[in-house]
Structure formats: structure tokens, C-alpha cells
Coordinates of C-alpha atoms and ligand atoms in Angstrom, one line a residue:
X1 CA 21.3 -18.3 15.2
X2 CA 20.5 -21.6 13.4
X3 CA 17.2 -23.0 12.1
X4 CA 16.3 -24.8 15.4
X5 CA 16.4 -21.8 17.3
X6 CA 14.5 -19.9 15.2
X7 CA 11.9 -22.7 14.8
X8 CA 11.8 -22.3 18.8
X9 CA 11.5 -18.4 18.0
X10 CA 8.7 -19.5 16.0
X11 CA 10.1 -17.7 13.3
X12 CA 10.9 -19.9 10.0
X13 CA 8.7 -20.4 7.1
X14 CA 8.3 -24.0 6.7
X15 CA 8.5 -25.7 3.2
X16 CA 5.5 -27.7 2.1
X17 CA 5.8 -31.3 0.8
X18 CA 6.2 -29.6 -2.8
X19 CA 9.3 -27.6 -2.0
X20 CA 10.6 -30.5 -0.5
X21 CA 10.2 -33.1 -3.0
X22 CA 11.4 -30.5 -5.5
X23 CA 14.9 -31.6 -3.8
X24 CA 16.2 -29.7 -1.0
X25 CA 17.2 -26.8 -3.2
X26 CA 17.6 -24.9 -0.2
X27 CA 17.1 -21.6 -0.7
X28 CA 14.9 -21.9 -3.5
X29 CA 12.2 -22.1 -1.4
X30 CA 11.0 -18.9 -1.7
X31 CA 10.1 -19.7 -5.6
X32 CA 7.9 -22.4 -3.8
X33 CA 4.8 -22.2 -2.0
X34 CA 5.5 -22.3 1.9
X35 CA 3.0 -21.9 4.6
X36 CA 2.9 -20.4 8.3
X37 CA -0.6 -21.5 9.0
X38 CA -0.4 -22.9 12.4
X39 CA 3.1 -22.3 12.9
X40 CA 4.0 -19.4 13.9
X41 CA 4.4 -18.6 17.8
X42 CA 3.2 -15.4 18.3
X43 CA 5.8 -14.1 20.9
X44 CA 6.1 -10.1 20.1
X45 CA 3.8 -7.4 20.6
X46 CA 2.0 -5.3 18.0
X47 CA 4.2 -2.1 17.6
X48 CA 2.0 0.3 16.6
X49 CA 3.7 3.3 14.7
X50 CA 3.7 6.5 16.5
X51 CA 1.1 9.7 15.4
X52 CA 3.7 12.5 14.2
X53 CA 4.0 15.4 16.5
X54 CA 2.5 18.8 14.6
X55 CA 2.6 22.2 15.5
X56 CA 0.4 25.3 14.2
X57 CA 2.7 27.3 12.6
X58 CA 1.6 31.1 12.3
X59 CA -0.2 31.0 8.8
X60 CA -2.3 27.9 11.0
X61 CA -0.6 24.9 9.3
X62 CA -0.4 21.6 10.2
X63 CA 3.5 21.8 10.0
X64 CA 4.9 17.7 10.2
X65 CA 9.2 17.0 10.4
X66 CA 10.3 14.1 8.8
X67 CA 13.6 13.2 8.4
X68 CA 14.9 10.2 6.6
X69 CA 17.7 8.1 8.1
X70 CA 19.4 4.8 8.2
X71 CA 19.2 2.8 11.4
X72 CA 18.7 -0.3 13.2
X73 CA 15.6 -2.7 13.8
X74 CA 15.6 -5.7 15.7
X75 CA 13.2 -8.2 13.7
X76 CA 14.5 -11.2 15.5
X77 CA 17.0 -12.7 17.5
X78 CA 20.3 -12.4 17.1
X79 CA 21.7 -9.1 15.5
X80 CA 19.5 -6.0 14.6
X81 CA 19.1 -5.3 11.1
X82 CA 20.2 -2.7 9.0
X83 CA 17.1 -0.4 8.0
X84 CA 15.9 2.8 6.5
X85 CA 12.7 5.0 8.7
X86 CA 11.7 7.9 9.3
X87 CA 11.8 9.4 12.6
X88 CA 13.4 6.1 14.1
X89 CA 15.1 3.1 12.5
X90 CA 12.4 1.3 10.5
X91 CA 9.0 2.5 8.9
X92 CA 7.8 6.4 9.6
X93 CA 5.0 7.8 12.0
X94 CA 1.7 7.7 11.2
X95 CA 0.6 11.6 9.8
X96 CA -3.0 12.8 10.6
X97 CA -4.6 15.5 9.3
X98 CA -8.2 16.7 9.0
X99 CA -10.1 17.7 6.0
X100 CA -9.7 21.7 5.1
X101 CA -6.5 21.8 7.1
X102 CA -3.2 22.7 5.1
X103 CA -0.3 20.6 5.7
X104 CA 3.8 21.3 5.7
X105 CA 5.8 18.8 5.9
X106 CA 9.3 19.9 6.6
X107 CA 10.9 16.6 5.0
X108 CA 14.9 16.1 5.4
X109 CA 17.0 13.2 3.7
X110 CA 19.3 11.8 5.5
X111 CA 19.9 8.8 3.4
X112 CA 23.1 8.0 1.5
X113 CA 20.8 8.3 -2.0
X114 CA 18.5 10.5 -3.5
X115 CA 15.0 9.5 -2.5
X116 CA 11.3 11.2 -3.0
X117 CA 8.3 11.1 -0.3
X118 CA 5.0 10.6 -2.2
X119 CA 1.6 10.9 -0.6
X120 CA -0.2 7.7 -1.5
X121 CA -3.7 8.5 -2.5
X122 CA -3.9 12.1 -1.8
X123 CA -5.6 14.9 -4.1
X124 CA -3.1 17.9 -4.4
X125 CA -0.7 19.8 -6.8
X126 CA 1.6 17.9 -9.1
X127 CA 4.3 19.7 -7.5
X128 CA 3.7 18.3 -4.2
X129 CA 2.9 15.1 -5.3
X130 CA 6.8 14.1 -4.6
X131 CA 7.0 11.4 -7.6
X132 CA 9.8 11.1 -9.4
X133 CA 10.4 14.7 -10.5
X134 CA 10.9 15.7 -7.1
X135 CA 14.0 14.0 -6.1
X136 CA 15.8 15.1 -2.6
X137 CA 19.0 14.6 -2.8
X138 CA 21.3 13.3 0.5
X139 CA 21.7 16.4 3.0
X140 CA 19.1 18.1 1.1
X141 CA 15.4 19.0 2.4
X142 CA 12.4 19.6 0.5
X143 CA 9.1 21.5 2.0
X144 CA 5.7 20.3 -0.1
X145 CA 2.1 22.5 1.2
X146 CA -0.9 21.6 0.5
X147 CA -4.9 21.4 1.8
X148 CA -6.4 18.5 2.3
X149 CA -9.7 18.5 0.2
X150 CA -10.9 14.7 0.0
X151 CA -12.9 12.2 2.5
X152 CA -11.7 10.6 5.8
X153 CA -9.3 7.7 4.2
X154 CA -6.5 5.7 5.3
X155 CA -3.7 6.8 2.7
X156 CA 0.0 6.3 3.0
X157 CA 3.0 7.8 2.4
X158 CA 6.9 6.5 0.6
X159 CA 9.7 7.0 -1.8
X160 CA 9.1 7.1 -5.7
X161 CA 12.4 7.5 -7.2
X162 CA 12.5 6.6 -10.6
X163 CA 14.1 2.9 -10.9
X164 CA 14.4 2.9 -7.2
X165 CA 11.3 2.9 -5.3
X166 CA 11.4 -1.1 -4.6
X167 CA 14.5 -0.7 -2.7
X168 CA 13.7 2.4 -1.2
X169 CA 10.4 1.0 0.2
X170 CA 11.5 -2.7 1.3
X171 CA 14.6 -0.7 3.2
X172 CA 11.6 0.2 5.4
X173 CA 10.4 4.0 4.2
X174 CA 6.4 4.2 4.5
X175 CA 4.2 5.1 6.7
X176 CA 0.4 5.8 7.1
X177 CA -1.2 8.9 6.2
X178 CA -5.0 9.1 7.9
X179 CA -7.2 11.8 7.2
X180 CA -10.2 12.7 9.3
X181 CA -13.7 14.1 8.9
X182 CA -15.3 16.4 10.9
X183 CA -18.4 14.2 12.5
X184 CA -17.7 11.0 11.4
X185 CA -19.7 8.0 11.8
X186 CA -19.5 5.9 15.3
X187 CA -16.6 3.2 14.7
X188 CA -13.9 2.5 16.5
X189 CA -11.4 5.5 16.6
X190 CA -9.0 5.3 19.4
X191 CA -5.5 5.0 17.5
X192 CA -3.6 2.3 19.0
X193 CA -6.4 0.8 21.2
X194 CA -9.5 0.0 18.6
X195 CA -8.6 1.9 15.8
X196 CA -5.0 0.2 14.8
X197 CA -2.8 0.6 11.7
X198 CA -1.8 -3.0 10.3
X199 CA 1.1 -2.2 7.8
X200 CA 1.6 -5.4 6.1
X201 CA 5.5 -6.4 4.4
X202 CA 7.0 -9.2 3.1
X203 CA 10.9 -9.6 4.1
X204 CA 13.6 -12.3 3.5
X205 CA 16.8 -12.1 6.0
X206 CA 20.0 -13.1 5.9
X207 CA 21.6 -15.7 8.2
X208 CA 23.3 -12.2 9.6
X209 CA 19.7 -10.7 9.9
X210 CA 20.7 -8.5 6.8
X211 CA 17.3 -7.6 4.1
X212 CA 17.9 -9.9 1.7
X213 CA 17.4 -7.8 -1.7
X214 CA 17.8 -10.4 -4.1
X215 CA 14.9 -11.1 -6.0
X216 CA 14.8 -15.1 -5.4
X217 CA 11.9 -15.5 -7.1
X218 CA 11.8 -16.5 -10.9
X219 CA 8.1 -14.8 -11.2
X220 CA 9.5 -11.4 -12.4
X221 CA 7.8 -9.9 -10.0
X222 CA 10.9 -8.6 -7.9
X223 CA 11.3 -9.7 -4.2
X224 CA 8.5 -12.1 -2.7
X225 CA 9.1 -12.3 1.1
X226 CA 9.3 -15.8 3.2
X227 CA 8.7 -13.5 6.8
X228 CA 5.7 -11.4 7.1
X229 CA 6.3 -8.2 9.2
X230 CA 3.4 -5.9 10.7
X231 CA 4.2 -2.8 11.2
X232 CA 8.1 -4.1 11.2
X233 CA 7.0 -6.5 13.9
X234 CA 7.6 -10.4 12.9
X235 CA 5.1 -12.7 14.8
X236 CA 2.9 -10.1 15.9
X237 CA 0.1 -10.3 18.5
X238 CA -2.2 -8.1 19.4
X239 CA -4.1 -7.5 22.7
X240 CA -8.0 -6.7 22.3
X241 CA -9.4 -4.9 24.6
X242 CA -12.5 -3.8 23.2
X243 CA -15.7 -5.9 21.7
X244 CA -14.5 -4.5 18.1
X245 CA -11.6 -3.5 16.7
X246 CA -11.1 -1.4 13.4
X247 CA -8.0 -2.6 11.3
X248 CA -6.4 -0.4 9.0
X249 CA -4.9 -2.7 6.8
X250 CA -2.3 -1.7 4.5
X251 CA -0.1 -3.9 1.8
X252 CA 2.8 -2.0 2.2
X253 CA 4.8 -5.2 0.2
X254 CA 6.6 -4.8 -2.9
X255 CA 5.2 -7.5 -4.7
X256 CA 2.6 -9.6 -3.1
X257 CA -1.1 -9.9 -3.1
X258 CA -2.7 -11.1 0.5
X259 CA -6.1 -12.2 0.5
X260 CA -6.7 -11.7 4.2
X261 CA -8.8 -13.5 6.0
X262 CA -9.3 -15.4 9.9
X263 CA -7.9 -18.6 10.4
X264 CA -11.2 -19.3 12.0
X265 CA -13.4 -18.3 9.7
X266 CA -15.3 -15.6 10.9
X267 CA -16.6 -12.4 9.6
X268 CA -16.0 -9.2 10.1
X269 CA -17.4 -5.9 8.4
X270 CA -15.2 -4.3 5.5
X271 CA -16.0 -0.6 6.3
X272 CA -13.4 1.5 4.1
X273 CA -11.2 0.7 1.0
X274 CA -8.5 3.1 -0.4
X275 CA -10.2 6.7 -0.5
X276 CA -12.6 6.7 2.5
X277 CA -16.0 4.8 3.9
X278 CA -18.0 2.7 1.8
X279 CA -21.4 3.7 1.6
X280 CA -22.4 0.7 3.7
X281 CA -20.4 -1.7 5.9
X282 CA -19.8 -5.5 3.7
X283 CA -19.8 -8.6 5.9
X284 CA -17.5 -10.9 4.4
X285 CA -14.8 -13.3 5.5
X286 CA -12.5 -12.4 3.1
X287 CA -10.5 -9.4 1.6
X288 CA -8.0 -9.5 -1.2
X289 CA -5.2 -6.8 -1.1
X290 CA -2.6 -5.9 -3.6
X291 CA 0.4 -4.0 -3.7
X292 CA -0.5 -0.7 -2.0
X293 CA -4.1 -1.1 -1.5
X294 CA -5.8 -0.6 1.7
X295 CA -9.2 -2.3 3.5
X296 CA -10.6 -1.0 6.8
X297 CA -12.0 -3.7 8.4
X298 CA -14.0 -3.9 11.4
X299 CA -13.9 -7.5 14.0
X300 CA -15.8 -8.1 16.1
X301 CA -14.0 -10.4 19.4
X302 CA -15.8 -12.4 22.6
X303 CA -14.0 -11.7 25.5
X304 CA -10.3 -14.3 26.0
X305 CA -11.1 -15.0 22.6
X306 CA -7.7 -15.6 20.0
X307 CA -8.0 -15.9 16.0
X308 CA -5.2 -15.2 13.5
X309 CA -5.3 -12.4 10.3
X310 CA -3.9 -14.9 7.5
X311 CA -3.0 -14.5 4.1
X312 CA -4.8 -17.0 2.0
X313 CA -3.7 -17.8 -2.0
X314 CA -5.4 -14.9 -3.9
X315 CA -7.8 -15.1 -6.2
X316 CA -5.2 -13.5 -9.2
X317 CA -6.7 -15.2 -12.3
X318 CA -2.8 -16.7 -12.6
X319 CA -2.0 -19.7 -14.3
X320 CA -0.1 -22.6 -12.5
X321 CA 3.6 -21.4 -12.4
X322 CA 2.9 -18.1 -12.3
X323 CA 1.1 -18.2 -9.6
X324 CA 3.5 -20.4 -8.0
X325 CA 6.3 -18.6 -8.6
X326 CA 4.6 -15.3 -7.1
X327 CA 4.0 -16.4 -4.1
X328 CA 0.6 -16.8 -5.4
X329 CA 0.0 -20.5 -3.3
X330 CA 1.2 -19.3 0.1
X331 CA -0.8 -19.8 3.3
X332 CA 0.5 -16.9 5.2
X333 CA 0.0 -16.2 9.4
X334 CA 0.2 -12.8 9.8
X335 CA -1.3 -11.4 13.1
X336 CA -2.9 -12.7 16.5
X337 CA -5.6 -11.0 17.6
X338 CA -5.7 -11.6 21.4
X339 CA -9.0 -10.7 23.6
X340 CA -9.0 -10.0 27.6
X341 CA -10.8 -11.5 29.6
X342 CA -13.7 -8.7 29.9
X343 CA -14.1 -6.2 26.9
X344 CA -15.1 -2.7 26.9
X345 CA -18.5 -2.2 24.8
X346 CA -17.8 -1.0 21.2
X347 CA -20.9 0.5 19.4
X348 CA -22.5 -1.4 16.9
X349 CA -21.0 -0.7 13.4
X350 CA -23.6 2.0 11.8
X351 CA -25.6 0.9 8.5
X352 CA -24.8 3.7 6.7
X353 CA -21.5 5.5 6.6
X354 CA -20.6 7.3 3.4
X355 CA -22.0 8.3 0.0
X356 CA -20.6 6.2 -2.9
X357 CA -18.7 7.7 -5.5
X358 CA -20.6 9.0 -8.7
X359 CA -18.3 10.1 -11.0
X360 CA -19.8 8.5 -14.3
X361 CA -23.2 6.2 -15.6
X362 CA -21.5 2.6 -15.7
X363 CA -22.2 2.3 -19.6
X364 CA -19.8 5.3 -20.6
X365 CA -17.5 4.2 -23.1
X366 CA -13.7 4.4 -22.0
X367 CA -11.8 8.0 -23.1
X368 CA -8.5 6.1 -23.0
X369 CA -7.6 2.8 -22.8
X370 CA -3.8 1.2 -21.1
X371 CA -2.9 -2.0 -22.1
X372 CA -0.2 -3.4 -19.2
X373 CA 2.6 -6.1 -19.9
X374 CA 6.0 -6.3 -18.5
X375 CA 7.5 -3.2 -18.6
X376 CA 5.2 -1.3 -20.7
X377 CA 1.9 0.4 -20.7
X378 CA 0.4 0.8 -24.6
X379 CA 4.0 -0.6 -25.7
X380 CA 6.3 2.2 -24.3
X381 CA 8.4 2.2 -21.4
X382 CA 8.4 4.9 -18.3
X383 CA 10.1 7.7 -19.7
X384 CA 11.1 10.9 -17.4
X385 CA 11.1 13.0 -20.1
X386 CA 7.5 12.5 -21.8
X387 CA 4.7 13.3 -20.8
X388 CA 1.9 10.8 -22.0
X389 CA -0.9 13.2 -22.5
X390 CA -3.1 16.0 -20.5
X391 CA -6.2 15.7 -18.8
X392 CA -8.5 18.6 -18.8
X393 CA -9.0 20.7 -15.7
X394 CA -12.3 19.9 -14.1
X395 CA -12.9 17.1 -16.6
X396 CA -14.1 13.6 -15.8
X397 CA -12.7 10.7 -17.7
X398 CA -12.8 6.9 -18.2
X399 CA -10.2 4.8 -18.4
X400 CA -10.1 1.2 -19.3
X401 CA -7.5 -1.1 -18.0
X402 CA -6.2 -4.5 -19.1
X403 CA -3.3 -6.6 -17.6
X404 CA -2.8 -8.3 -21.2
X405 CA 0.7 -10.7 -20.6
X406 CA -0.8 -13.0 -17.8
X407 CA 0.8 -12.2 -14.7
X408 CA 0.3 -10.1 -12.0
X409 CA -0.2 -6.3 -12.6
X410 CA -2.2 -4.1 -10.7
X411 CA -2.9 0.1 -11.5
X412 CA -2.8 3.2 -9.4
X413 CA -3.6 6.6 -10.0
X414 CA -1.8 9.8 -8.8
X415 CA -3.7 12.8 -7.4
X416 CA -7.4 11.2 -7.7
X417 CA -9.6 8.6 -6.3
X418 CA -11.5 6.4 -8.6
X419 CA -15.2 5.0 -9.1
X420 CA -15.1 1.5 -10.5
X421 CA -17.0 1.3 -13.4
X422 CA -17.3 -2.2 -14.4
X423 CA -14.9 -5.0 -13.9
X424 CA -14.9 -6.9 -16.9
X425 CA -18.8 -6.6 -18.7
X426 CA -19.9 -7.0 -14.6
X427 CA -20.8 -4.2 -11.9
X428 CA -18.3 -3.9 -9.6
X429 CA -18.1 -6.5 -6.4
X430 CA -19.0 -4.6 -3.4
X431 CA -15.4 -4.0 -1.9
X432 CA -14.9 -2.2 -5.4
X433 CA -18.0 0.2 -4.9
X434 CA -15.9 2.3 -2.9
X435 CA -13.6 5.4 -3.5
X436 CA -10.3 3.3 -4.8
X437 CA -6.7 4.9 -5.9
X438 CA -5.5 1.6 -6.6
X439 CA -7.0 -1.7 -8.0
X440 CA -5.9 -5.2 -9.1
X441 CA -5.7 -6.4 -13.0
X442 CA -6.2 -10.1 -13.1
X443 CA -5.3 -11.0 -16.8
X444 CA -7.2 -10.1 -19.9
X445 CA -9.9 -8.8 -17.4
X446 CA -10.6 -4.8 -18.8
X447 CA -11.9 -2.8 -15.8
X448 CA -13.2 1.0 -16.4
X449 CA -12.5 3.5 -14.2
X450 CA -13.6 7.0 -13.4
X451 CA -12.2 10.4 -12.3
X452 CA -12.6 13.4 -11.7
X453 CA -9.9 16.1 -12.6
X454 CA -10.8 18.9 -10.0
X455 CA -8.4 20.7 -8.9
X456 CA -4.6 22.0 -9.4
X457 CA -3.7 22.7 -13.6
X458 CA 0.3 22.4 -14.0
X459 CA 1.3 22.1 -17.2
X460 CA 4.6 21.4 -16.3
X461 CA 4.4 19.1 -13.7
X462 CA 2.6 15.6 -14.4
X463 CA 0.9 13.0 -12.1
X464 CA 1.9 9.4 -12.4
X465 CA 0.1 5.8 -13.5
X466 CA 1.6 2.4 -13.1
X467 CA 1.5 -0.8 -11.6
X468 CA 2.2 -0.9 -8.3
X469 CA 3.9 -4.1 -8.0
X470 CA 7.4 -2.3 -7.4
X471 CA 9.7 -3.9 -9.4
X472 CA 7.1 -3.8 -12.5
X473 CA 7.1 -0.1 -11.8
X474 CA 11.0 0.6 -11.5
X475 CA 11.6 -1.2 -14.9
X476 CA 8.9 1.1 -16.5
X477 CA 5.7 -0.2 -16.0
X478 CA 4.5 3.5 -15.5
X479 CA 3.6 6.7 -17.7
X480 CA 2.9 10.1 -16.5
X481 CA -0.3 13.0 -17.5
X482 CA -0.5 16.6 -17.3
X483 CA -4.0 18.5 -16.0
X484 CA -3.9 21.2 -18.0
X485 CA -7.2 24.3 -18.4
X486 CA -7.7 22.8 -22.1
X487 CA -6.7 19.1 -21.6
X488 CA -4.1 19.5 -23.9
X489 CA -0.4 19.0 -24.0
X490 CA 2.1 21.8 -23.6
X491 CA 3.8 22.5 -27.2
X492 CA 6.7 20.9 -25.7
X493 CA 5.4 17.5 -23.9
X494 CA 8.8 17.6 -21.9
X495 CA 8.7 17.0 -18.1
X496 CA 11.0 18.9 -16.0
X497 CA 13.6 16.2 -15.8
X498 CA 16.2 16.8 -13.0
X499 CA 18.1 13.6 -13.9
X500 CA 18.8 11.6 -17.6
X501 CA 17.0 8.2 -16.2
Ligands
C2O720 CU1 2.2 4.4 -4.0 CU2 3.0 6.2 -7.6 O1 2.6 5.3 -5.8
CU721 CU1 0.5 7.2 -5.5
CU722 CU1 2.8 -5.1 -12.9

């Protein structure tokens, strides 16, 4: 397929003037800033991913199979594309599971290479956690239980192992994980029709529709994507069919941070950020998005109405090149938004929908603090085989986090959701107010953060922290705690390594 036809397909990234003048170097491009906005025919449907079947097993589990597999997806025109998924070619089925339930999941690995299945967000044993200490190997299954014991959120689910999770992830393994409360407050909740998963990826492809895994990008950040996928779906519309429509957006990319956004403008009501409801819907026109973060978002559409979800250059507190060269000036179309003609009534979005986190006053001093550069947090590397420290059981703790080299970084939390303290000497912004698991550093910006330790002491097996931004966190960019009865460390600090990484 050449270029022409896939301009017809509406599917190339065009160059702007800078990548042009910067001499036809091709290829290149994708260390330049390109934009979409306007140009992008919107020609394929929103696929939505499916809910995972469940059955009651007889101790009344939620009992989920998952079974990890190579395959085929057809992004484009031309031939389909090698893939990894769950359950079908390319990304995994959307898991739901109410609060107090206890969940199996029966997961099977069918991949030529050791992989992991990590539960993005979720509060349970170390154990289950399925970092990088629980490595399934090819032809090998693995069985994690636990009870869900948090607030509704929108969490998500994907491989973590050690040195390989950006590969494993960009292959196409992830999927959403939504938990539900009982009596929640009146938004739209029909999955697929006004309550819709938006599982946002960056991609490059071949000229033989193969991923491209090169990182062709000079801003160390690993790959940077010219196509933007939905769900796996490239020029992705979706049909409205209701006054408002609840977005579940997740940035499922490896690298990139979106600043979403309507090409026209409007506003819509952030409702949700990474561990459940905010206390109050935000109106705002804009939400910013990195690496594994999630916003629920709530539009609201006039009947035969169109508009486009866009990314817009992030506000990343980058200087010029790296910026630049991390995709950081893109203009990004990502998803039409198509109304019928007549519209079913929604209600109106409810004033009040959660309590906010209070975990600690925002004064208290920090009880650690992580300083983040390229590869390293405090200095030192990811190692498998030492543990960092231990938390105390039950404890609450402040954490201080600075991105200290200048480029991007952001910082996630195993196990626990988080109350933003203070984001540099200021109160949070109010799309921070919320429970969060993961949250962007811009540079030299110190942002305090607090927990709560509740449940699960393992002495053995530790939780992970790192930077999100996948490639930062393959080459090391991650350390790993222990929540212990005493909050302190085992006489020998020594994960259970399986593998000498
Ligand atoms: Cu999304 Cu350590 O993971
Ligand atoms: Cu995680
Ligand atoms: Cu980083």
C-alpha cells in the first residue's frame, strides 16, 4: 500500500513545515512534531473491548480465564498485523468486578516468552500483584485471588516483566479492569453505549503493517508512536446515541503524554481520575494524561452533532528539544464522537459523587523522598534482588517526588491509591484532588504524596515504584518495598528472585 492510498485511507501522519524543512529525512519524522488535526478520515468504528465472561465458582468467586496468545489484527489496509491479546488477537477484555467480591483469574501464557499480568491500580497481596517476581513462563499458568476492597475506579490490567514490559505492552497485552460500587451515583453506565472504554496507544507500522519496535525517537524515552490507536482501532469514530456520554479514558501508550481535549472547544465534566470519583464533577476543556493514567470524563452532545477527542502538546515543563523530541509538540486526532439525529435523555451529571481522599494534613513533612533521573531513583538502578525498604502495616506515609534530570518522568505506586498533597509549595489542581495511583513529574517540581498501608504484610514479597514511561522503567527507573507488621526490613532484604536480571 503506498502513501497515496493511505492518505485516501486517511491514515498518514503528516509532517509539519518543521519536519520538512529539516530536509526530507524520511523517516525521521517521528523525532519531529507531526499533526493529524483535521486530517484524519474517520472511516472505522469504535471497537469496544468485550466484558470477560465469569462464572461463580463454588467458594462464590468471580472466577475470570485469560489466556495470552499471539495473533492477528487488522489496523489498516493491506496485510493484518502481527499482535499479542488476550482472548483474541490484540488487547484483552475488559474485567469487572464489584467491591467485596473475590476474584480468580485463571491466567494461561501462551506467548513464546515469559510474561507477568499486573493489576494496574488495585489494592491486594504482594503476591498477587503479578510484578516482576511473578513471572509465567510460556505453557505455564498462574492463578492470583484476591477481594476487591477499594472504590468504583477504572483500573487496568498488563505485563510487568522485568526489562520487558515496553514490548510486552506495545505487542498489544492490556486491558481495562472496572470496579463497581454498590449504589453508585447517576452517570452514564451502560458499557458500550454511554459508558465506553477509550484505551488510548501510540503505534508506528511497517510498510508490511509489521509494529515497528524501534525506538525512532532520539528523546530517550523509548517508542513514540506516529498512529494513534483506540482500543486497537486507527481512525476511530464513535456513534452517540445518548445526550451524554462517559469516557473512560486510559493512556495505555508506552511513552507519551496526551493532553486531551475537543477540537471544538467544548467542555465536558472530568468525573473520575485513577482510583474512583472525584468528590465533585470539574468542568474543564482539557485533561492531561500520562503514561498509564486514567480520566473519566463525562460529554455532553446535541443531537447530529460531530467533534473530535485530540491530543494537544502537554503542558510537561520540557525544554525545547526535549519536548520536541518526545513527541511533546504533536497535535494529535484521536477519536470522532458522532451524535444521531435524536438522542436518548441522559441524567444530568450529579453535584456530588464521592468523598475525597484524607489520608494526611497537606503540611506533613515527607517520610521519604525519591529523586528520579534516567535510569535511577535516589541514584540506584532497579534491582530484583533488593528490596528498597518496608512500609509499616497499617501505616500512613508521605512521599516526596522529584523528576530532577529535565525530561519526562512520571511515578506510580503498586497496591495503594494516593492523596496528592501538594504539587510543588501549591494545593493540588482539582483533577489531582482525587484518588490517584499514578501522577506526572514535570522537572524539578517536588510533589508529596500520601498512603495508606492497610492491608496484606508479606515480608517476602515487595510492591513496586517507578516511572511509568516504559522504557524509563525497563532500564531501571523502578525500586521495590516490603509492608511488613513493624515497617522494617526482613534481616535479609532479598526478594524472591526467580531469574538473575
Ligand atoms: Cu502499570 Cu508497575 O505498573
Ligand atoms: Cu501498577
Ligand atoms: Cu521516566
Amino acid at each position: 500500500m503506498n502513501r497515496r492510498a493511505l492518505l485516501k485511507a486517511g491514515l498518514v501522519a503528516v509532517p509539519t513545515a518543521a519536519a520538512v524543512t529539516a530536509g526530507g529525512v524520511g523517516r525521521w519524522w517521528a523525532g519531529i512534531d507531526i499533526t493529524t488535526a483535521g486530517r484524519i478520515r474517520f472511516v472505522n468504528r469504535l471497537a469496544v473491548p468485550p466484558l470477560a465472561r465469569s462464572e461463580r465458582d463454588a467458594e462464590g468467586r468471580r472466577v475470570f480465564d485469560l489466556r495470552a496468545a499471539p495473533g492477528r489484527h487488522r489496523f489498516r489496509p493491506g496485510r493484518p498485523t502481527p499482535t499479542w491479546g488476550i482472548n483474541g488477537p490484540h488487547l484483552a477484555p475488559t474485567l469487572r468486578a464489584a467491591r467485596g467480591e473475590t476474584v480468580l483469574v485463571r491466567f494461561r501464557n501462551d506467548l513464546p516468552e515469559t510474561t507477568t499480568l499486573h493489576w494496574h491500580g488495585m489494592h491486594l497481596p504482594a503476591a498477587m500483584d503479578g510484578g516482576p517476581h511473578q513471572p509465567v513462563e510460556p505453557g505455564a499458568t498462574w492463578s492470583p485471588t484476591w477481594t476487591v476492597d477499594q472504590p468504583a475506579a477504572t483500573l487496568w490490567y498488563h505485563p510487568h516483566p522485568h526489562g520487558r514490559t515496553a514490548a510486552h505492552v506495545y505487542r498489544g497485552v492490556a486491558g481495562m479492569f472496572i470496579l463497581d460500587e454498590p449504589d453508585p451515583p447517576a452517570l452514564p453506565h451502560r458499557y458500550g453505549v454511554d459508558d465506553v472504554p477509550v484505551i488510548v496507544r501510540d503505534i508506528n507500522l511497517t510498510d508490511g503493517n509489521r509494529l515497528d519496535e524501534r525506538e525512532r525517537s532520539q528523546g530517550g524515552v523509548g517508542i513514540v508512536g506516529e498512529h494513534v490507536t483506540v482500543n486497537g482501532t486507527l481512525a476511530p469514530y464513535l456513534p452517540v446515541t445518548t445526550q451524554r456520554i462517559r469516557l473512560r479514558l486510559l493512556n495505555a501508550s508506552a511513552s507519551r503524554i496526551y493532553r486531551f481535549g475537543f477540537a471544538s472547544g467544548r467542555s465536558f465534566a472530568l468525573v473520575g481520575t485513577d482510583g474512583g470519583l472525584l468528590a465533585a464533577p470539574h468542568p474543564t476543556t482539557r485533561v492531561q494524561l500520562s503514561p498509564a493514567e486514567r480520566a473519566e470524563i463525562v460529554v455532553t452532545m446535541r443531537p447530529g452533532e460531530q467533534d473530535v477527542l485530540r491530543g494537544l502538546p502537554p503542558d510537561a515543563g520540557l525544554n525545547f528539544w526535549d519536548r520536541r523530541l518526545t513527541g511533546g509538540d504533536d497535535i494529535l486526532d484521536i477519536l470522532q464522537l458522532r451524535a444521531a439525529p435524536r438522542l436518548d435523555p441522559s441524567p444530568p451529571v450529579p453535584d456530588r459523587l464521592a468523598e475525597p481522599p484524607r489520608v494526611a494534613a497537606p503540611g506533613t513533612p515527607p517520610d521519604r523522598t525519591f529523586r528520579l533521573a534516567k535510569y535511577t531513583i535516589n541514584g540506584r538502578p532497579m534491582d530484583m534482588n533488593r528490596i528498597d525498604f518496608a512500609v509499616a502495616h497499617g501505616g500512613t506515609e508521605v512521599w516526596e517526588v522529584t523528576a530532577i534530570d529535565g525530561t519526562p518522568h512520571n511515578f506510580h505506586v503498586h497496591d495503594v491509591q494516593f492523596q496528592v498533597l501538594s504539587v510543588g509549595k501549591k494545593p493540588p489542581p482539582p483533577h489531582l484532588r482525587g484518588w490517584k495511583d499514578t501522577i506526572h513529574t514535570p522537572p524539578n517540581v517536588p510533589i508529596r504524596i500520601a498512603m495508606r498501608f492497610r492491608g496484606h504484610p508479606d515480608p517476602t514479597n515487595p510492591y513496586m515504584f517507578h516511572c511509568h514511561i516504559l522504557n524509563h522503567e525497563d532500564r531501571g527507573l523502578m525500586g521495590q518495598f516490603v509492608v511488613t507488621p513493624e515497617g522494617r526490613l526482613p534481616r535479609s532484604a532479598a526478594a524472591p528472585s526467580h531469574h538473575g536480571h
